[in-house]
């Protein structure tokens, strides 16, 4: 199991509220599956970060790309394996 930091850069702030609940529900489902280590918004409004737990970069990418914020273009995904 490895950790992957998904930085979710704000792209369309005008759509943030519209997709917020779907994003939170998606993350809550992943927490229940033990696929999320940490998550939270950046306090300056620039977006947020999710640290996923996955077997590979491909798995982490698949999980991250299914986030409603990413799918709807509200946030731009930047994904890195994190050595913690």
XYZ file of N, CA and C in Angstrom, residues 24 27 32 38 64 68 73 76 80 84:
30
model
N -18.068 15.456 -1.395
C -17.973 14.995 -0.005
C -18.513 13.581 0.151
N -15.924 11.130 -1.224
C -14.815 10.929 -0.288
C -15.239 10.107 0.916
N -14.798 5.018 4.069
C -15.374 3.760 4.547
C -14.645 2.547 3.966
N -5.964 11.185 4.466
C -6.278 12.541 4.927
C -6.994 13.280 3.812
N -8.944 9.019 -8.084
C -8.950 10.482 -8.075
C -9.756 11.052 -9.237
N -16.217 13.728 -8.256
C -17.082 14.628 -9.018
C -16.452 15.989 -9.310
N -14.801 19.137 -13.896
C -13.900 20.235 -14.229
C -13.849 21.356 -13.218
N -8.738 20.894 -10.916
C -7.726 20.250 -11.759
C -6.882 19.349 -10.872
N 0.588 12.807 -7.073
C 1.975 12.404 -6.820
C 2.014 11.290 -5.779
N 5.350 8.961 2.654
C 5.128 9.093 4.104
C 4.988 7.719 4.717
